[in-house]
Coordinates of C-alpha atoms in Angstrom, one line a residue:
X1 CA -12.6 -12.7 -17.5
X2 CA -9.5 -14.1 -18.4
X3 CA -8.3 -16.8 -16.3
X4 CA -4.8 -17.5 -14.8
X5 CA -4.5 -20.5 -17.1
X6 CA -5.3 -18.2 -20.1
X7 CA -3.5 -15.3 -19.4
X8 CA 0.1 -17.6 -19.0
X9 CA -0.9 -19.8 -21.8
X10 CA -1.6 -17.4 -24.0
X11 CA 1.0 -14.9 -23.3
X12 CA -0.5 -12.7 -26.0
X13 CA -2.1 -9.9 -23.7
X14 CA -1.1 -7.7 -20.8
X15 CA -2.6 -9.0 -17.2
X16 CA -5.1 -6.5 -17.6
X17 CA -6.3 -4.2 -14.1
X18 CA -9.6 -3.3 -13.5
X19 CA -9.4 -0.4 -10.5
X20 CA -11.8 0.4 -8.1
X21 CA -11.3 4.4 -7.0
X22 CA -11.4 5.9 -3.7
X23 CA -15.3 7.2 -2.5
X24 CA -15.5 11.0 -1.9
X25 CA -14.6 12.1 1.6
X26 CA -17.7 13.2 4.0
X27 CA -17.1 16.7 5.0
X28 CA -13.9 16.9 2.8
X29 CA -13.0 18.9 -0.3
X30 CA -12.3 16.2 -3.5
X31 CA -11.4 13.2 -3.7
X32 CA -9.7 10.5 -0.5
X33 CA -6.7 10.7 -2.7
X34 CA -4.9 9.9 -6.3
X35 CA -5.5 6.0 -5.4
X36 CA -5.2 4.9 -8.7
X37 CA -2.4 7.3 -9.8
X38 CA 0.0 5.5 -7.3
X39 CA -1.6 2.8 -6.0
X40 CA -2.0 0.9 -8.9
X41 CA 1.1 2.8 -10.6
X42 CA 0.1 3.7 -14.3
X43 CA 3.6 3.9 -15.5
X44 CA 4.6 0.8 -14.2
X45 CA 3.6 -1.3 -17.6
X46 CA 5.2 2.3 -19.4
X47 CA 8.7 1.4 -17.7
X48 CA 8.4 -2.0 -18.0
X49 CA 7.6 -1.7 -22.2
X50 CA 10.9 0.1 -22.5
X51 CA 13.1 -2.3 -20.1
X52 CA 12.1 -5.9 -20.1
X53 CA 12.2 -8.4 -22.8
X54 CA 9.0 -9.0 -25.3
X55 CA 8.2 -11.7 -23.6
X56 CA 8.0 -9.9 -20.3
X57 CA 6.3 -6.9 -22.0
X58 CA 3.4 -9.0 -23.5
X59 CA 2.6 -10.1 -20.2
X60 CA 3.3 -6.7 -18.2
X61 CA 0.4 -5.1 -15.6
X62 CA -2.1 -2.5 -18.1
X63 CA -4.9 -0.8 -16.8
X64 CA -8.0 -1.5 -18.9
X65 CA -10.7 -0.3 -17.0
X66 CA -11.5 2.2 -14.1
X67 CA -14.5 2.5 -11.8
X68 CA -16.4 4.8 -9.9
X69 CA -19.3 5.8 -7.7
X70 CA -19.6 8.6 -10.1
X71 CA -19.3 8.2 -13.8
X72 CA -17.9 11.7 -14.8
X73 CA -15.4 10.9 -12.3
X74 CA -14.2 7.8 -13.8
X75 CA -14.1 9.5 -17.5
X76 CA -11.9 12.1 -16.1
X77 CA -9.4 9.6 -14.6
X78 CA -9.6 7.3 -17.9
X79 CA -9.1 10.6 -20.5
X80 CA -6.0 11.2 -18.5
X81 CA -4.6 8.1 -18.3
X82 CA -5.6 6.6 -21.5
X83 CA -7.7 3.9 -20.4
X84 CA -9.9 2.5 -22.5
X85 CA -13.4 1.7 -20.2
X86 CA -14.5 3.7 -17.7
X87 CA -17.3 2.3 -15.2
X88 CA -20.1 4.4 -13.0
X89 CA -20.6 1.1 -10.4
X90 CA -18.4 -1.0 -8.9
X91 CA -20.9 -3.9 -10.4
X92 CA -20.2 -2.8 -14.4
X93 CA -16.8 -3.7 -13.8
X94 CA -17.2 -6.6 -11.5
X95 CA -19.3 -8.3 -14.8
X96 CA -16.3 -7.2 -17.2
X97 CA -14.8 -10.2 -18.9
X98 CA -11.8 -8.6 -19.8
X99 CA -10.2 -8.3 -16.3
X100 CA -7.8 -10.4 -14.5
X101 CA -7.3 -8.8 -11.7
X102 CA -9.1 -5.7 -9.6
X103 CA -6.8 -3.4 -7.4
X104 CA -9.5 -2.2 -5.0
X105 CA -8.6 1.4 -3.3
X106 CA -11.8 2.4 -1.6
X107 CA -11.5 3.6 2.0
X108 CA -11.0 1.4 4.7
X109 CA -14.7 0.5 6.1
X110 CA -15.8 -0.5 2.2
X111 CA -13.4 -3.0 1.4
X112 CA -15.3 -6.1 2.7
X113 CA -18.0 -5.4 0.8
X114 CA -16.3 -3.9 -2.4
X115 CA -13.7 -7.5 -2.2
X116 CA -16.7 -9.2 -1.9
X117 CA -18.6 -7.9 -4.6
X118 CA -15.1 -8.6 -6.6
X119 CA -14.3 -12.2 -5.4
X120 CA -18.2 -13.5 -6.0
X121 CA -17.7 -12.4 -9.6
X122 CA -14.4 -14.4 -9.7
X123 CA -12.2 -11.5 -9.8
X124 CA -8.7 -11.9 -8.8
X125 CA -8.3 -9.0 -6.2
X126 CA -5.9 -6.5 -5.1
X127 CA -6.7 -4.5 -1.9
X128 CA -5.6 -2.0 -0.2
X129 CA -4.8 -2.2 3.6
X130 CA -5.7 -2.6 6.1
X131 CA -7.6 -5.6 4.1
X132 CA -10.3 -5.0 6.4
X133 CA -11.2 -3.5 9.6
X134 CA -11.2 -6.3 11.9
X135 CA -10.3 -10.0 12.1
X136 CA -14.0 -11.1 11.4
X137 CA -13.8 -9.3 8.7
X138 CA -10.8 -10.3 7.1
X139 CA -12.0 -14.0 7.9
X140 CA -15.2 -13.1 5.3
X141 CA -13.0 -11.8 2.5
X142 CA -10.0 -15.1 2.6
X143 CA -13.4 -17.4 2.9
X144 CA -14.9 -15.8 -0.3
X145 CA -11.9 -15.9 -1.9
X146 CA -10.9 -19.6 -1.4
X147 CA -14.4 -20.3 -2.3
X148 CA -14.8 -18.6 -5.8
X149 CA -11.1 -19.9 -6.3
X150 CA -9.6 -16.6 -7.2
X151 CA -6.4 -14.8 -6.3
X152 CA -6.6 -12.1 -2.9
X153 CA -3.4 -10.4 -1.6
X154 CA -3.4 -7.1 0.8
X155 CA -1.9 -4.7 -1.1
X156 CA 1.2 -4.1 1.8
X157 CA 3.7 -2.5 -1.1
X158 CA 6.8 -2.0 1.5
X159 CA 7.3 -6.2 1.0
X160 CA 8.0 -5.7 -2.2
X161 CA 10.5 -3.1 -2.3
X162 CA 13.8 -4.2 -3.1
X163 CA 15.1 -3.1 0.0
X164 CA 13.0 -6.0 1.8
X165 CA 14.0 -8.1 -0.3
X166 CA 17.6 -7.6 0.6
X167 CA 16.7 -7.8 4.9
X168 CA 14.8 -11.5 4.5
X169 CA 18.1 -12.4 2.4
X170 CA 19.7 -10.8 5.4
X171 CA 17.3 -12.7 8.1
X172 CA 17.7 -15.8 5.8
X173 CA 20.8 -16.0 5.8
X174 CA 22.2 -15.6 9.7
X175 CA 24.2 -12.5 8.8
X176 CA 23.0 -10.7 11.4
X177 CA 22.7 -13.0 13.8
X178 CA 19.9 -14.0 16.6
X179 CA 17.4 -11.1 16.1
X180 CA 17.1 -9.9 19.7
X181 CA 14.7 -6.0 19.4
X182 CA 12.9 -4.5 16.5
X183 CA 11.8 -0.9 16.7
X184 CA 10.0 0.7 13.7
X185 CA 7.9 4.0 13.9
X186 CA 5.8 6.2 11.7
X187 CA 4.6 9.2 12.2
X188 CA 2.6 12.0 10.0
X189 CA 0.4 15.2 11.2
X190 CA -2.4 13.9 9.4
X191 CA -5.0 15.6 12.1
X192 CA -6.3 17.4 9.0
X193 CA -7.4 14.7 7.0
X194 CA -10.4 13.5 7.7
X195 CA -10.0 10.1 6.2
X196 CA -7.6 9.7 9.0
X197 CA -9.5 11.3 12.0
X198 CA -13.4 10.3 11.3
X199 CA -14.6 7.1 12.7
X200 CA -17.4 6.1 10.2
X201 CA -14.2 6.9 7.4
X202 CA -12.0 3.9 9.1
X203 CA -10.0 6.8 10.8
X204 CA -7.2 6.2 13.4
X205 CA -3.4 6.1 13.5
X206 CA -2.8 2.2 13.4
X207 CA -5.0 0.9 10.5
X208 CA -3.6 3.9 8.6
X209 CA 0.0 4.0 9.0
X210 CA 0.4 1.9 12.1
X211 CA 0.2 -1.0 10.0
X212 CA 3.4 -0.6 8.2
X213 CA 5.4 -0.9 11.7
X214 CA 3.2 -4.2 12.4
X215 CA 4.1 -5.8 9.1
X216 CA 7.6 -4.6 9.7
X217 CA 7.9 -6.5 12.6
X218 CA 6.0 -9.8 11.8
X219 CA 8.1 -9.7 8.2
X220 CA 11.2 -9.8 10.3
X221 CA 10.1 -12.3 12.7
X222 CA 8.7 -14.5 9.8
X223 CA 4.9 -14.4 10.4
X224 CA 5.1 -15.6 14.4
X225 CA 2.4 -14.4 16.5
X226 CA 3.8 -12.8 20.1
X227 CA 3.3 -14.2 23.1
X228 CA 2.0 -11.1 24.4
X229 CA 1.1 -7.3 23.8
X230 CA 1.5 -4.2 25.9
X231 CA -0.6 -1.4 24.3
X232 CA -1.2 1.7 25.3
X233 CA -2.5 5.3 23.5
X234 CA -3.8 8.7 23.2
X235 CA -7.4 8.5 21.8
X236 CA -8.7 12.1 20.3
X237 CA -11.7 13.2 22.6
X238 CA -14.1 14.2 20.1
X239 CA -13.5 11.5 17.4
X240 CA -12.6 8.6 19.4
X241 CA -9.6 6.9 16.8
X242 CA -6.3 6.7 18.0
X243 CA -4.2 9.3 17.5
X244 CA -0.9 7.9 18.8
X245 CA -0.2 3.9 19.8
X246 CA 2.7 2.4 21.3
X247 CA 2.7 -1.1 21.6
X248 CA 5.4 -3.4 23.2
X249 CA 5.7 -6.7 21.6
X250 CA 6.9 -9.7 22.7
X251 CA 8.3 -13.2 21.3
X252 CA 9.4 -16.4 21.8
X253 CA 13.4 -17.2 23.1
X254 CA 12.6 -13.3 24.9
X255 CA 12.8 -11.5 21.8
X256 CA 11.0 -7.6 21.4
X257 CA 9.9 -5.2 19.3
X258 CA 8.6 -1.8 19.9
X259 CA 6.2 0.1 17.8
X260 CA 5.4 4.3 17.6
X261 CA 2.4 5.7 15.1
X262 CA 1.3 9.1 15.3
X263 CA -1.4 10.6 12.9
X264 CA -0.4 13.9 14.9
X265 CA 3.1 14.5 14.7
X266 CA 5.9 13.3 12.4
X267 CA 8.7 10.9 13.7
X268 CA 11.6 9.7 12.5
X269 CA 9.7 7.3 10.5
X270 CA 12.7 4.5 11.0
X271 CA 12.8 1.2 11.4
X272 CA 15.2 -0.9 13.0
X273 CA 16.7 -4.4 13.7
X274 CA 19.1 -5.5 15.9
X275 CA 21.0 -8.9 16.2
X276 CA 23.6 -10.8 18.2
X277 CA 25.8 -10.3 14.7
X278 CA 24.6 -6.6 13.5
X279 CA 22.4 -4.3 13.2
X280 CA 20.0 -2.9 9.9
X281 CA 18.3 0.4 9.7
X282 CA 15.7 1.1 7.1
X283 CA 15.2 4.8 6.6
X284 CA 11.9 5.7 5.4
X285 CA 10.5 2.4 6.8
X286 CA 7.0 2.2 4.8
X287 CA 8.9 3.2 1.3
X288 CA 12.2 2.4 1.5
X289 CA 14.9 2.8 -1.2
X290 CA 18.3 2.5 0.8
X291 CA 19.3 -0.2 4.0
X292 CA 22.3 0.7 6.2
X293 CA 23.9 -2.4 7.4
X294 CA 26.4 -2.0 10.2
X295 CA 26.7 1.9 9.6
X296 CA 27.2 0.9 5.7
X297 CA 24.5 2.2 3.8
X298 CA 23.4 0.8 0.8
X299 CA 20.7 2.7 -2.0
X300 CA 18.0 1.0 -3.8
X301 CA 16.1 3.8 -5.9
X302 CA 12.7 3.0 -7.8
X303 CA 12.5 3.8 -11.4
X304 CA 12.0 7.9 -11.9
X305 CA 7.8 8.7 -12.4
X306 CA 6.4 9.7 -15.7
X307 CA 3.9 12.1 -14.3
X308 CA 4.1 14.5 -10.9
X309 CA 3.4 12.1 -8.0
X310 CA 1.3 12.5 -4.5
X311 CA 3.4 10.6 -2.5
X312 CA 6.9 9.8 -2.1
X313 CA 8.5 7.3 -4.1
X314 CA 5.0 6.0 -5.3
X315 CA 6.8 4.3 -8.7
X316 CA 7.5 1.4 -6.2
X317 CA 3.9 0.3 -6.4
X318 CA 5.3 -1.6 -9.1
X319 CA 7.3 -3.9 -6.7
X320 CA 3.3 -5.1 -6.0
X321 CA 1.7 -5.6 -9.0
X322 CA 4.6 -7.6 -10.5
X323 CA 4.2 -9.9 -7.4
X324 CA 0.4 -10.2 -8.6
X325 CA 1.5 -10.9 -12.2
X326 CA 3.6 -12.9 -11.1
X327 CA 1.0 -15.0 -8.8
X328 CA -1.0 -15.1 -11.6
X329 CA 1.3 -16.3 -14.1
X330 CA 2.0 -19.2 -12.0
X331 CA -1.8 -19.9 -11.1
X332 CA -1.3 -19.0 -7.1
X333 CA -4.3 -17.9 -4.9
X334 CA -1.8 -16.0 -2.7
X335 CA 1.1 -14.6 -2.0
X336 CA 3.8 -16.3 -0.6
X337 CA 5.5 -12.6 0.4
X338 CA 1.8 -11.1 1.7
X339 CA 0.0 -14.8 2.4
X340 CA -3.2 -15.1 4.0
X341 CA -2.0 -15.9 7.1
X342 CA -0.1 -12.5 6.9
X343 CA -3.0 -10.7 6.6
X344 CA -5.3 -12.7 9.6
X345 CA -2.1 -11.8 11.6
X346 CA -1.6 -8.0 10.8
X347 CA -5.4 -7.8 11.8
X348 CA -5.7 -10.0 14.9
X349 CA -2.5 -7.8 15.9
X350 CA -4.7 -4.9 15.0
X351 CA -7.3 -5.8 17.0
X352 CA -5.7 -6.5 20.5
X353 CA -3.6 -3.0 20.1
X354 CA -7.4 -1.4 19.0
X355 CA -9.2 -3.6 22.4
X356 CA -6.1 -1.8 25.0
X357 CA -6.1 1.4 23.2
X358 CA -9.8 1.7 23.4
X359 CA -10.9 2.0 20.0
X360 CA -14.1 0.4 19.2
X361 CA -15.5 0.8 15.7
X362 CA -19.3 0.3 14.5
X363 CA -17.8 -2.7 12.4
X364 CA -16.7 -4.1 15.8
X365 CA -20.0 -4.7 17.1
X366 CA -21.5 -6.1 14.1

């Protein structure tokens, strides 16, 4: 593959994705979801072509190469999107020269193994969260990576929204004060889903969207672990994930924060911050495009989609993979916005919530 060094010395080529697509759902009908579609956001390099300098365009994110358990599968996605490989294995692409960096959107209880399949072949990687889904796990895939000296990032997009941007300039910067409570909830009837209700799938409220509340909270209190958790939950009788959580969080200097996820019923999907100085809510907490700042509110729209999209305001995907390039460009193994330590946080936090709850996985007892 091409090297950091080579891609930002050259600066004659795209940083060229390899993707890795979702496995087929047991008992479902078609595919997880549109990973790539969004996920890795095809148009991003499309946008960025028509609005950056040549300089930034030569070195913009382009899909090269898409993979799949199934071949067919991964023609089908390529004919659509115009890329130019498509892979039937997860290995083909892992021994592809051409890649710099894989964005790895398999289903939760496959990404150790797919990140280490990625990592071993010195891939730069990509992955989707929850990175993994426990602590041990996510211990395996930063050890692999430091060892094979590549790049690794959890794919958490909302930290790279522009809107998130804007609250650490906030939090930097005093203006609103000594935070004192966080409160950030999410909420989606996703009962129907059976990525999100089957244990052997990585089902469960928290990995799935409980997460974005957890990283909400740590982003805001810059990474610091709490001194202690309150958890508590509704677990679904016949699957055993968790279809609710609440969990109490608390800090140093007696600060809190409060956390709602619900894979059964749709909240308000909010987050919000409140300081000595003032007070920030973020509407549409996991994808957000506007910030209301003392009852001021303030919009931040992503760039308009080229093709019908899944999910709301998917186009700020982008916001992630420039971070990568970016990364890349500079030779970085990690993020500073999404480090390492992020990530061993978000899933140590994970796992307490998971131990009150009562939510024991077969990855847990491995």
């Amino acid at each position: 593959m091409g090297s950091v060094v080579r891609v930002a010395g050259r600066m004659d080529c795209h940083t060229r994705y390899g993707s890795v697509s979702a496995r087929r759902e047991k008992k479902g009908s078609g595919k997880v979801r549109a990973v790539i579609e969004e996920k890795l956001e095809l148009e991003a390099c499309k946008y960025n072509n028509n609005h950056c300098s040549q300089e930034e365009c030569l070195t913009s994110p382009v899909v090269v190469a898409v993979a799949a358990r199934k071949l067919e599968d991964a023609q089908e996605f390529a004919k659509k999107h115009s890329i130019s490989k498509a892979y039937g294995s997860y290995e083909e692409l892992a021994r592809d020269r051409d890649i710099d960096v894989v964005y790895i959107g398999v289903i939760h209880p496959y990404h150790l193994n797919t990140c280490l399949l990625f990592t071993n072949a010195k891939k730069n990687v990509l992955c989707e969260k929850p990175l993994a889904m426990n602590t041990k796990e996510v211990q395996q895939i930063l050890a692999s990576a430091k060892k094979n000296g590549v790049f690794l990032m959890e794919a958490v997009w909302t930290r790279f929204f522009p809107v998130s941007v804007e609250i650490r300039r906030l939090l930097a910067q005093g203006e609103l004060g000594e935070v004192k409570m966080v409160r950030s909830e999410f909420g989606l009837p996703l009962m129907h889903v059976p990525r999100a209700m089957q244990k052997e799938l990585g089902g469960g409220a928290l990995l799935d969207i409980g997460i974005y509340c957890l990283q909400f909270v740590s982003m805001v209190y810059n990474g610091e672990k709490p001194e202690s958790i309150q958890a508590s939950g509704v677990v679904h009788v016949e699957t055993g994930v968790d279809e609710t959580v609440v969990a109490i969080l608390k800090y140093s200097k007696n600060r809190m924060a409060v956390i709602t996820c619900s894979s059964g019923v749709k909240l308000p999907n909010d987050a919000i911050i409140m300081g000595t100085k003032g007070t920030v809510r973020v509407p549409a907490m996991w994808c957000p495009t506007s910030l209301v700042v003392n009852e001021k509110e303030i919009e931040y729209p992503v760039p308009e989609p080229y093709l019908p999209l899944n999910f709301i305001n998917s186009t700020g995907m982008r916001y992630e993979a420039e971070e990568v390039r970016q990364c890349l460009l500079k030779g970085l193994k990690e993020s500073t916005v999404m480090s390492h330590a992020d990530s061993l946080l978000l899933a140590e936090l994970e796992d307490e919530i998971r131990r009150q709850v009562g939510v024991v996985y077969s990855q847990d007892c491995q």
